[in-house]
XYZ file of C-alpha atoms in Angstrom:
599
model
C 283.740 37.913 140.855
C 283.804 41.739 141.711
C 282.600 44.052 138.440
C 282.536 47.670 138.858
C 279.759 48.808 137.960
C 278.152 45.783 138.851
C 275.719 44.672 135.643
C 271.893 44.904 136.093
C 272.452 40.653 134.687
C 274.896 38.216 135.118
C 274.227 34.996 133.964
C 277.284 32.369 134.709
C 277.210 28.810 133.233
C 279.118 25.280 133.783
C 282.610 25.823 132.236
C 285.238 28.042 131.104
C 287.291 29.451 127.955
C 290.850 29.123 128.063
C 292.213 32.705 127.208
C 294.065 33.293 124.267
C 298.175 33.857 124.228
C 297.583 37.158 122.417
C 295.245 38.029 126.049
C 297.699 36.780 128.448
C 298.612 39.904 129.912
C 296.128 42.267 128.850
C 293.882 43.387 125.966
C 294.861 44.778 123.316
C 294.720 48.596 123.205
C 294.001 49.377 119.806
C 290.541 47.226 119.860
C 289.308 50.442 122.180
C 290.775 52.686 119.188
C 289.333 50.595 116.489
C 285.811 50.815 118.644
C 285.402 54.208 118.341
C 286.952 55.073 115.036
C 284.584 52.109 113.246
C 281.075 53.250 114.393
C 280.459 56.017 110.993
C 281.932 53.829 108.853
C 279.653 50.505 109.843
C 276.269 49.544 109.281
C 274.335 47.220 111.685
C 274.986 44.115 112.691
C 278.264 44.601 111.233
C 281.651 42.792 113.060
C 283.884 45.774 114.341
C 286.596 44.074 115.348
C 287.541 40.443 115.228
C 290.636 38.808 117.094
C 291.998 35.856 118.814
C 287.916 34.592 119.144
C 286.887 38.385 120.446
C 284.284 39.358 117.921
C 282.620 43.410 118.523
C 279.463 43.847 116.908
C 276.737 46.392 116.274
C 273.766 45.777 117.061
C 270.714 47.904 116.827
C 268.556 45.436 119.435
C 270.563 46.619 122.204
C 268.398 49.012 123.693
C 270.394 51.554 125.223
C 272.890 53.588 123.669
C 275.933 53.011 126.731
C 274.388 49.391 127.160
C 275.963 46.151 125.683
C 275.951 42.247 126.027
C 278.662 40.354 126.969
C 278.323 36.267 126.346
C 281.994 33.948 127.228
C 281.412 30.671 125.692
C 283.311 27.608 124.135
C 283.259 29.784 120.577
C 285.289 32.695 122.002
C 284.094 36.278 123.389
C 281.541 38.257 121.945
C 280.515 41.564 122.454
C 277.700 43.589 121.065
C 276.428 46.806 121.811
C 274.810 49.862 119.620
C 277.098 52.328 119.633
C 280.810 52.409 120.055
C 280.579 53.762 123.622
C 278.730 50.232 124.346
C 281.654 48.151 123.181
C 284.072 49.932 125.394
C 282.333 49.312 128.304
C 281.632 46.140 127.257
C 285.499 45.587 126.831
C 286.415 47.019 130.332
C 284.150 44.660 131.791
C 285.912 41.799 129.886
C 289.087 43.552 131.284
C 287.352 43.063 135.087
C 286.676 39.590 134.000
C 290.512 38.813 132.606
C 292.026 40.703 135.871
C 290.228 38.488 138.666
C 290.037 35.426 136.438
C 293.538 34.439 135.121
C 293.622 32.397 132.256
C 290.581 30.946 132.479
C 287.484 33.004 131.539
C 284.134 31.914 132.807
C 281.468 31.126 130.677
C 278.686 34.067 131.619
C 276.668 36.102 129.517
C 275.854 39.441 130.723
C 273.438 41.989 129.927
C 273.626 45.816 130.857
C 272.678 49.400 130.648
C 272.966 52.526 132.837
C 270.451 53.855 135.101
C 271.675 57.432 134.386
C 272.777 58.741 131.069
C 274.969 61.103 132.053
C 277.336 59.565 134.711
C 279.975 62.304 135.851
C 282.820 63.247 138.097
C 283.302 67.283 138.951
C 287.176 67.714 140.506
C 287.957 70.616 142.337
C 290.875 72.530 140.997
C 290.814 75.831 142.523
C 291.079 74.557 146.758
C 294.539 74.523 146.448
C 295.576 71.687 144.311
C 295.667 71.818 140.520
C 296.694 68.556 139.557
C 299.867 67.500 137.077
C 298.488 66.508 133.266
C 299.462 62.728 134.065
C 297.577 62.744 137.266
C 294.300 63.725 135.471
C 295.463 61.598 132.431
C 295.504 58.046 135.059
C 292.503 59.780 136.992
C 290.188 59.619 133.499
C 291.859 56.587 132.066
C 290.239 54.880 135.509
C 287.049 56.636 135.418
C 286.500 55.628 131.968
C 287.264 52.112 133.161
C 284.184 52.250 135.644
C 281.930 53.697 132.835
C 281.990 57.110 134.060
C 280.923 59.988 130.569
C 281.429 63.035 131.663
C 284.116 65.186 133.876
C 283.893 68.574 135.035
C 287.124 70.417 136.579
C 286.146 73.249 138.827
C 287.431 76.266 138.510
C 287.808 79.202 140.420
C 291.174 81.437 139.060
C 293.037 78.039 137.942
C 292.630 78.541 134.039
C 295.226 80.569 132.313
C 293.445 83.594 130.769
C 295.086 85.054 128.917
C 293.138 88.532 129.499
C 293.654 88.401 133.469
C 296.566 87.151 134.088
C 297.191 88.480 137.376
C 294.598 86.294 139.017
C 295.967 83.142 138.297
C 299.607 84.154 138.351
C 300.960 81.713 141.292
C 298.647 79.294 140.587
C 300.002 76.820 137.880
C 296.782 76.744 135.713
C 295.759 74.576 133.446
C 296.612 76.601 130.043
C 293.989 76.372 126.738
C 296.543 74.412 124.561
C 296.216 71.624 127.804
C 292.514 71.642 128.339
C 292.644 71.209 124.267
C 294.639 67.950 124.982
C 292.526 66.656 128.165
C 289.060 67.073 125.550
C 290.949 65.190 123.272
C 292.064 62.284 125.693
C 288.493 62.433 127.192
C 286.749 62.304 123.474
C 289.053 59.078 122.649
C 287.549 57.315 126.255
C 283.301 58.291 125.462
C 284.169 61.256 128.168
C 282.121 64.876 127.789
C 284.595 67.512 129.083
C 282.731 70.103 130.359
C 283.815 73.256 131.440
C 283.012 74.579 134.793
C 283.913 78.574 135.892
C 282.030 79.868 138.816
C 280.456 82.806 137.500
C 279.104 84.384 140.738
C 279.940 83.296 144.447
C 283.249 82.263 144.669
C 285.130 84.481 143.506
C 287.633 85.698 145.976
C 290.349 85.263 144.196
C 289.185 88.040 141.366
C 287.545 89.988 143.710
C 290.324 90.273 145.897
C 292.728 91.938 142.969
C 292.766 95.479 142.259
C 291.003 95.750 139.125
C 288.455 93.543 139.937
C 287.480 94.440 143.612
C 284.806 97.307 142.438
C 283.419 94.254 141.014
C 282.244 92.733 144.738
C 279.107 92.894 146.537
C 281.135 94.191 149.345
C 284.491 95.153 148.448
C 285.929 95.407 152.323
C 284.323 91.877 152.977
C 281.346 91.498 155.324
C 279.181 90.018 158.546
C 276.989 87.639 156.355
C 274.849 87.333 159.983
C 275.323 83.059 158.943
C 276.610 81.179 161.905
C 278.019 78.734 158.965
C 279.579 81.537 156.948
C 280.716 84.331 159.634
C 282.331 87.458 159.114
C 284.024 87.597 155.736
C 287.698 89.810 155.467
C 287.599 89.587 151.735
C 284.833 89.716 149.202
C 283.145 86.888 148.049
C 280.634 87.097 145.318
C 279.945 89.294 141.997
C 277.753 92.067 142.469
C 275.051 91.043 140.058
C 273.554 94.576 139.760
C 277.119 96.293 138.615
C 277.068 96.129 134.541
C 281.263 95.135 134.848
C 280.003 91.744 136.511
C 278.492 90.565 133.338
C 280.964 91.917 131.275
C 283.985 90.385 132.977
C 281.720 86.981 132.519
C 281.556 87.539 128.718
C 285.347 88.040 128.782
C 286.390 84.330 131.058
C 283.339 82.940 128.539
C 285.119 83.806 125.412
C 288.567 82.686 126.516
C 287.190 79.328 128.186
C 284.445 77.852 125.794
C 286.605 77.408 122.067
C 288.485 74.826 124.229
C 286.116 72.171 124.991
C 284.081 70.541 122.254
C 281.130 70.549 124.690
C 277.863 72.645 124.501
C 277.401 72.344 127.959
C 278.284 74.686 130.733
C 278.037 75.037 134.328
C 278.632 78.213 135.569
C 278.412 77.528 139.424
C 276.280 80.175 141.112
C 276.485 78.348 144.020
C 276.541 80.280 147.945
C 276.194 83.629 146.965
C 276.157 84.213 150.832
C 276.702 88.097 150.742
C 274.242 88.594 148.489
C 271.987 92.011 149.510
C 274.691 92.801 151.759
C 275.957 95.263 149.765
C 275.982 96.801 146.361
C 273.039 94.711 145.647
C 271.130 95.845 149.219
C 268.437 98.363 147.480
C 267.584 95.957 145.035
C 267.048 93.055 147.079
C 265.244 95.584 149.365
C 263.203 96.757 146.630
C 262.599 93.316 144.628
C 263.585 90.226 147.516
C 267.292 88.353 146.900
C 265.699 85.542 145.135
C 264.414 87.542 142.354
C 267.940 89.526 142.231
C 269.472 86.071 142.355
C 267.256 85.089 139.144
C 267.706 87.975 137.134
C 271.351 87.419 137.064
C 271.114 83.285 136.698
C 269.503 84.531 133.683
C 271.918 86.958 132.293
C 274.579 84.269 132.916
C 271.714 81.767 130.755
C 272.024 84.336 127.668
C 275.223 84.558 127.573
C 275.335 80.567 127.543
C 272.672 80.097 125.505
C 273.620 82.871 123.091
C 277.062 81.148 122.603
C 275.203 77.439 121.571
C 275.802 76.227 124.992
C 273.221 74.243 127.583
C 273.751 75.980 131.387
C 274.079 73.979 133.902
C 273.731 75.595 137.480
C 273.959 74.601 141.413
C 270.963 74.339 142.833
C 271.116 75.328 146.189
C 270.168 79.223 145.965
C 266.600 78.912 143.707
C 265.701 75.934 145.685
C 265.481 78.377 148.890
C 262.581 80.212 146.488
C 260.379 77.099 145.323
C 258.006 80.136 143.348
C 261.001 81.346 141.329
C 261.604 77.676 140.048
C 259.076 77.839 137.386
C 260.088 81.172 136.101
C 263.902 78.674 135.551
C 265.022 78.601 131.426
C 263.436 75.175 130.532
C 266.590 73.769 129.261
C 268.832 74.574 131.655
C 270.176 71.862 133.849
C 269.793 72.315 137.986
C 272.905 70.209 139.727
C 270.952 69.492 143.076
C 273.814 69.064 145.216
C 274.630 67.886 149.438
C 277.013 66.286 150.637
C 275.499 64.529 154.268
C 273.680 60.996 154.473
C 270.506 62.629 155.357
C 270.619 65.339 152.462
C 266.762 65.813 151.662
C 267.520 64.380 147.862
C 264.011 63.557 147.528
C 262.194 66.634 148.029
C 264.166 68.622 146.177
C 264.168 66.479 143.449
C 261.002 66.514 143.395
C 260.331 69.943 143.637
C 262.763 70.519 140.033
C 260.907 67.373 138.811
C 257.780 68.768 138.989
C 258.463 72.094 137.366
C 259.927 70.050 134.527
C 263.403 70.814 134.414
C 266.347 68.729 133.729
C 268.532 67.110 136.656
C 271.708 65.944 138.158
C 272.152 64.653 141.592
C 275.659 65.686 142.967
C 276.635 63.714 146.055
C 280.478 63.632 147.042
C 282.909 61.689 148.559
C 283.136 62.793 151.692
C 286.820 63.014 151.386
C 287.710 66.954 151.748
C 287.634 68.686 155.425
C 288.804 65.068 157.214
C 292.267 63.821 155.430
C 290.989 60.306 154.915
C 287.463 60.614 154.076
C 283.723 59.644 156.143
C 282.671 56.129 155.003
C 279.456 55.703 156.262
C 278.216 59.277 155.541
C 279.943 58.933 151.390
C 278.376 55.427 151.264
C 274.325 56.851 152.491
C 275.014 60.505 150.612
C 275.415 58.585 147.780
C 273.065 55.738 147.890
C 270.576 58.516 148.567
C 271.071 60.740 145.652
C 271.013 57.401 142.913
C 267.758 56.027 144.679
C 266.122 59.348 144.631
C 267.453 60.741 141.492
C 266.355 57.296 139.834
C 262.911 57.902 141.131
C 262.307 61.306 140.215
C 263.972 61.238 136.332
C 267.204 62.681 137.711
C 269.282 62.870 133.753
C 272.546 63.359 135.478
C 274.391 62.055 138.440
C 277.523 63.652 139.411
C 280.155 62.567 142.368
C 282.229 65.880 143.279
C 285.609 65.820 145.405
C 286.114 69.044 146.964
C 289.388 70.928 148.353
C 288.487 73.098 151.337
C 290.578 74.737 153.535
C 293.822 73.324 152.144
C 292.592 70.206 149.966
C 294.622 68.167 152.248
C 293.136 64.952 151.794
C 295.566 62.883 149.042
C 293.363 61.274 146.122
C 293.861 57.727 147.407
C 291.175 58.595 150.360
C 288.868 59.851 147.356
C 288.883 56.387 145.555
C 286.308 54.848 147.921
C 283.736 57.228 147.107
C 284.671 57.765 143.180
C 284.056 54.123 142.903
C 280.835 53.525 144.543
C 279.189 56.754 143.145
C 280.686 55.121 139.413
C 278.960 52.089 140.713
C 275.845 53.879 141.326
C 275.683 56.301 138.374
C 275.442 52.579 136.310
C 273.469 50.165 138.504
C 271.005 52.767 141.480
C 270.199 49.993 143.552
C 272.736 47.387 143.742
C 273.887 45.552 146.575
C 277.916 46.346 147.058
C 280.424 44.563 148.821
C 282.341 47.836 149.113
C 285.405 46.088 150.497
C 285.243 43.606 147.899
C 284.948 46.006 144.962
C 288.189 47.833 146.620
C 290.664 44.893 146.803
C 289.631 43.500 143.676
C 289.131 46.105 140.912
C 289.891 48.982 142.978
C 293.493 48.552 144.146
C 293.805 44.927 143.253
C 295.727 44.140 146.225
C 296.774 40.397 146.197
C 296.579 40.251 149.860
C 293.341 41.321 149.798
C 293.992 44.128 152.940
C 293.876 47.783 151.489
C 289.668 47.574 150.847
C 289.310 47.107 154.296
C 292.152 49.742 155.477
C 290.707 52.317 153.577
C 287.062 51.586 154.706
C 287.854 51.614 158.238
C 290.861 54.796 158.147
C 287.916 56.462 156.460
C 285.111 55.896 159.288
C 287.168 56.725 162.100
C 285.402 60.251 162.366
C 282.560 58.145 164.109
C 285.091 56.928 166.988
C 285.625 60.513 167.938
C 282.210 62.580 168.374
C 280.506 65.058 167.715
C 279.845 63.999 164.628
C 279.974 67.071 162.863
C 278.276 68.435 159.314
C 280.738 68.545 156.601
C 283.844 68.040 158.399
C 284.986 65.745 161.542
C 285.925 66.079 164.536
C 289.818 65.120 163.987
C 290.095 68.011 161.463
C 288.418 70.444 163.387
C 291.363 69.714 165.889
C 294.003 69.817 163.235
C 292.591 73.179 162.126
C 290.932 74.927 165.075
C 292.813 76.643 168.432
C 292.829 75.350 171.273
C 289.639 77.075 172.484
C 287.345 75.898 169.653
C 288.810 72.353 170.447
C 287.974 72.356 174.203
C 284.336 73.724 172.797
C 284.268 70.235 170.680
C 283.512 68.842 174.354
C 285.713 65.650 173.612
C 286.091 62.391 175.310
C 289.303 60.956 176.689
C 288.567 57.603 175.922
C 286.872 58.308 172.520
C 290.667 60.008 171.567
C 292.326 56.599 173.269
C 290.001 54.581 170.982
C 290.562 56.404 167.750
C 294.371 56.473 168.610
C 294.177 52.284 168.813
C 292.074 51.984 165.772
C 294.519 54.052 163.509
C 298.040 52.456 165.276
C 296.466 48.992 163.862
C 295.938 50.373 160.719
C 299.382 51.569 160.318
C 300.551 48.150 161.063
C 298.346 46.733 158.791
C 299.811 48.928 155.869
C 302.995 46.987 155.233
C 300.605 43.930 154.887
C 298.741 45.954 151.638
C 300.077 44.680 148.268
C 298.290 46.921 145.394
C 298.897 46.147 141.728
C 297.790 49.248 140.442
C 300.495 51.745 138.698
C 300.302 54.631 141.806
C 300.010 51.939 144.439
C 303.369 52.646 146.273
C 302.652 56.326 146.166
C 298.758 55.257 147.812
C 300.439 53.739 150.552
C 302.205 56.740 151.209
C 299.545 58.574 151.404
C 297.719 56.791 153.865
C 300.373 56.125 155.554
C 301.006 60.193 155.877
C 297.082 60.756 156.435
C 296.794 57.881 159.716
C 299.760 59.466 161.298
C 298.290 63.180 160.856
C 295.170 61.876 162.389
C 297.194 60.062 165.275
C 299.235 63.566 165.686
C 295.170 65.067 165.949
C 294.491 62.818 168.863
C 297.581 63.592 170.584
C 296.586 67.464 169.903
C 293.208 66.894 171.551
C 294.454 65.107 174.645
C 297.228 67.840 174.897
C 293.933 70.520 175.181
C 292.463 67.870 177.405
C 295.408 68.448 179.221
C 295.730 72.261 179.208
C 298.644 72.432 177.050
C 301.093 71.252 178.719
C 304.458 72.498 177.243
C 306.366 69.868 177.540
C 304.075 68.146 175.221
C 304.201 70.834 172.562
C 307.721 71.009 171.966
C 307.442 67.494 171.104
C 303.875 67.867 168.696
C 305.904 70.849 167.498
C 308.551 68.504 166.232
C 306.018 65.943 164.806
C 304.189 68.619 163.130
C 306.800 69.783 161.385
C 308.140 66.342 160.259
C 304.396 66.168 158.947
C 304.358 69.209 156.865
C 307.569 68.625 155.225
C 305.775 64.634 154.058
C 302.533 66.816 153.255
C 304.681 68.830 150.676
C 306.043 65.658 149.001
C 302.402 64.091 148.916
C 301.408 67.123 147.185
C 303.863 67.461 144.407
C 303.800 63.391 143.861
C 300.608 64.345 141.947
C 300.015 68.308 142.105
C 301.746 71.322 140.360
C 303.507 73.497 142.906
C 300.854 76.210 142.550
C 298.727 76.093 145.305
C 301.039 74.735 147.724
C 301.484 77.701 149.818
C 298.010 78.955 150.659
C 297.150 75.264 151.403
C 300.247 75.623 153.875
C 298.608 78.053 155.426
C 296.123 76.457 156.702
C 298.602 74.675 159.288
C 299.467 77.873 160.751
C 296.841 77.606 163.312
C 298.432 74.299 164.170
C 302.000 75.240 164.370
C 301.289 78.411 166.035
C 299.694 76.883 169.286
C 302.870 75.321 169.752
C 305.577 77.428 169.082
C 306.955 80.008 166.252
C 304.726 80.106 163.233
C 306.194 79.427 159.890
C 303.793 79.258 157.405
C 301.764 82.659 158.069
């Protein structure tokens, strides 16, 4: 039996309990209602809910607040747990139970609690896609399922304020009246809504208008001298010295914050890369760009803290100035983020643990800058940050899902890594049968196919080096010109070999049978993400080959067949704002091979 999270005990016995007609299909929904409206009106040890031989109880002896006990025996079910958020978990485990076991319930008795308290998800919402209100509604209903407390939506330009309108104009933003309703579906499911505006770097798309461009550390864009970053055409980040940065914060602050029911904040700060390259360049000359960096963390703290609210910030500015650390707000939370197997989780941990502040770890999913995702590296990224954040005190862990250049990837390749870190966030140091936990609570395919697919479509990078950070080599393809791609020094047979893997994988699709509610549209998906990456291969043998023209009339055509699938994936889950930068990004594509369309 597959149980995600996987409990810290499981405890099965000789026998089974023959499941109730009221269960047959599934439980009922209004026991999760009844959970969490009984907790201030019940005393301990009190029965919550009794039905059909399910009996919730209260129960001060459970030791954790999310933990709970879950015993199947000849008597019925019986759940207990000391707070409300306890039964539900407790329930969706009995859920996992009903799902793989039929009828017939095992007789078990489980005990379990969370290595992490807070055990989040951060979505990215601003890189192009803003998803539709049902897509998030199915996304949390399923988070909540694996035991996941808090969400964070990132945001960029994508919320509708009211007081800058042109910034978010083609966007299709969430508005306040639905980030009202999403706290509200998120409160009913033990979920923290927390808001989450970048408040510094980031900020093209203000910066980049008009009115706000004076705004900028360097309003014409810049050479950050990074071989990572480049030259920048646009600006990028908030001057911190120029009194309208702050102000304009105060203004998205006001509008934002009487939405959520949070007091938490994170207001981003994250690669501030032309920092002192501009309007800021005396005063990091005069006082060094870590202490300019500080001083305006800790305007941005005032304003939070002056409003009620805990700040939460990236972490990977102040760690680059270990002696500023301890000069940090003490109650403001540092999200240490990284995103490759080998990110150094433990030393940086440890340097916020020792100056006593609180923590998140932040792996991701490994999803965004490859279309279907980099298995191995997701799986190590985030074993690392649980093991390490569990060592060091981390408070917080939180799996992001990021959307640059285009967002292309479709959610389904996300799932792999939303699920383990979920299983992580609960249980650190478990031992996962990743496949396993796919096909059977995952996707619950019946023909038990689509774990594997969706393992092996995602670690197809590694058939096709170099290995690259953040990205792989198949995108770089999809996305570079023909020059960069002959610079990716690639192997004929390495192409061949990819090319084989992913054919097989398309034939194994038909096989996949997943009961879930968007399985159709997830085989779409992946069926539209293997044949992008075969049309990648094709594009790198075609540079192998010097560019033939024959061939690109013919990737031309495919191309084009692919971007017209691309926009159908998007809207099956996606508002239409959005769409058209993230088209842009296939210009580079198109253009090698003929007339450009999407410019």
């Amino acid at each position: 039996m597959q149980l995600l999270p996987k409990p810290k005990s499981l405890q099965l016995a000789e026998g089974s309990y023959a499941l109730p007609k009221i269960w047959q299909i599934s439980l009922p929904t209004e026991l999760d209602q009844r959970v969490s409206a009984s907790l201030a009106k019940l005393g301990e040890h009190q029965v919550v809910a009794q039905n059909a031989n399910l009996t919730l109880t209260f129960d001060p002896t459970i030791a954790h607040a999310d933990g709970y006990r879950l015993q199947i025996a000849a008597a019925g079910v019986q759940i207990a747990a000391q707070t409300a958020a306890g039964l539900f978990y407790g329930l969706h485990t009995l859920r996992q139970i009903q799902q793989q076991s039929g009828q017939q319930l095992p007789y078990l008795l489980i005990d379990d609690a969370p290595d992490f308290a807070v055990r989040g998800f951060m979505l990215d919402i601003s890189r192009d896609k803003v998803p539709t209100i049902a897509t998030l509604y199915g996304l949390i209903d399923e988070l909540a399922s694996w035991k996941i407390n808090q969400i964070q939506l990132y945001i960029e330009h994508t919320f509708a304020y009211k007081n800058h309108p042109t910034v978010w104009a083609d966007a299709s933003p969430l508005t306040a009246e639905e980030v009202r309703a999403l706290d509200d579906f998120c409160l009913e499911r033990f979920i923290e809504l927390v808001p989450n505006q970048n408040c510094f770097g980031h900020m093209r798309r203000w910066l980049t208008k008009p009115e706000y461009r004076d705004l900028a550390e360097c309003p014409d864009g810049c050479d950050t001298g990074d071989p990572d970053w480049g030259y920048f055409e646009e600006p990028f980040t908030l001057a911190p010295e120029h009194p309208g940065s702050i102000a304009l914060v105060r203004s998205m602050l006001d509008e934002l914050l009487p939405n959520f029911r949070t007091r938490t904040l994170n207001v981003g700060c994250d690669e501030t890369v032309e920092l002192g390259l501009g309007a800021s360049a005396a005063a990091v000359a005069e006082r060094g760009k870590g202490r300019v960096y500080l001083e305006f963390l800790q305007k941005l703290y005032h304003e939070a803290h002056s409003r009620g609210y805990i700040m939460q910030f990236w972490s990977d500015i102040i760690l680059h100035y270990p002696e500023l650390v301890g000069e940090l707000p003490r109650d403001a939370e540092v999200l240490i983020w990284g995103y490759e197997a080998d990110h150094p989780f433990e030393t940086q941990s440890a340097t916020i643990a020792k100056a006593g502040l609180p923590f998140y770890v932040c792996p991701g999913t490994s999803s965004w800058n490859t279309v279907a995702g980099r298995t191995t590296n997701a799986l190590e990224n985030i074993a690392s940050a649980a093991k390490h954040g569990l060592h060091y005190g981390a408070k917080g862990f939180l799996m992001t899902d990021w959307g640059d250049n285009g967002h292309w990837q479709p959610l389904v390749t996300s799932y792999l890594g939303l699920a383990i870190g979920a299983a992580r966030a609960w249980n650190a140091l478990a031992e996962l049968d990743v496949v396993a936990l796919l096909d059977s609570v995952v996707f619950a395919d019946s023909n038990k196919v689509l774990g594997n697919l969706v393992y092996q479509l995602g670690d197809v990078y590694r058939a096709v080096p170099p290995l690259l950070h953040n990205t792989s080599s198949l995108f770089r393809i999809l996305q570079a010109n023909p020059e960069a791609i002959a610079n990716l020094k690639l192997d004929r047979e390495d192409l061949h070999n990819a090319d084989e893997i992913l054919l097989q994988l398309r034939n194994d699709l038909p096989n996949t049978k997943p009961q879930r509610a968007d399985g159709e549209l997830c085989q779409v998906e992946l069926a539209w993400a293997i044949d992008l990456l075969r049309h990648a291969v094709q594009r790198g043998l075609w540079v192998l080959d010097q560019q033939p023209s024959e061939q690109a009339s013919s990737l031309q055509t495919e191309i084009d067949g692919l971007i017209e699938r691309f926009q159908e994936v998007w809207l099956s889950r996606n508002r239409p704002g959005g769409l058209q930068d993230s088209l842009k990004h296939f210009a580079t594509l198109r253009s090698s091979y003929g007339e450009v369309q999407y410019a």
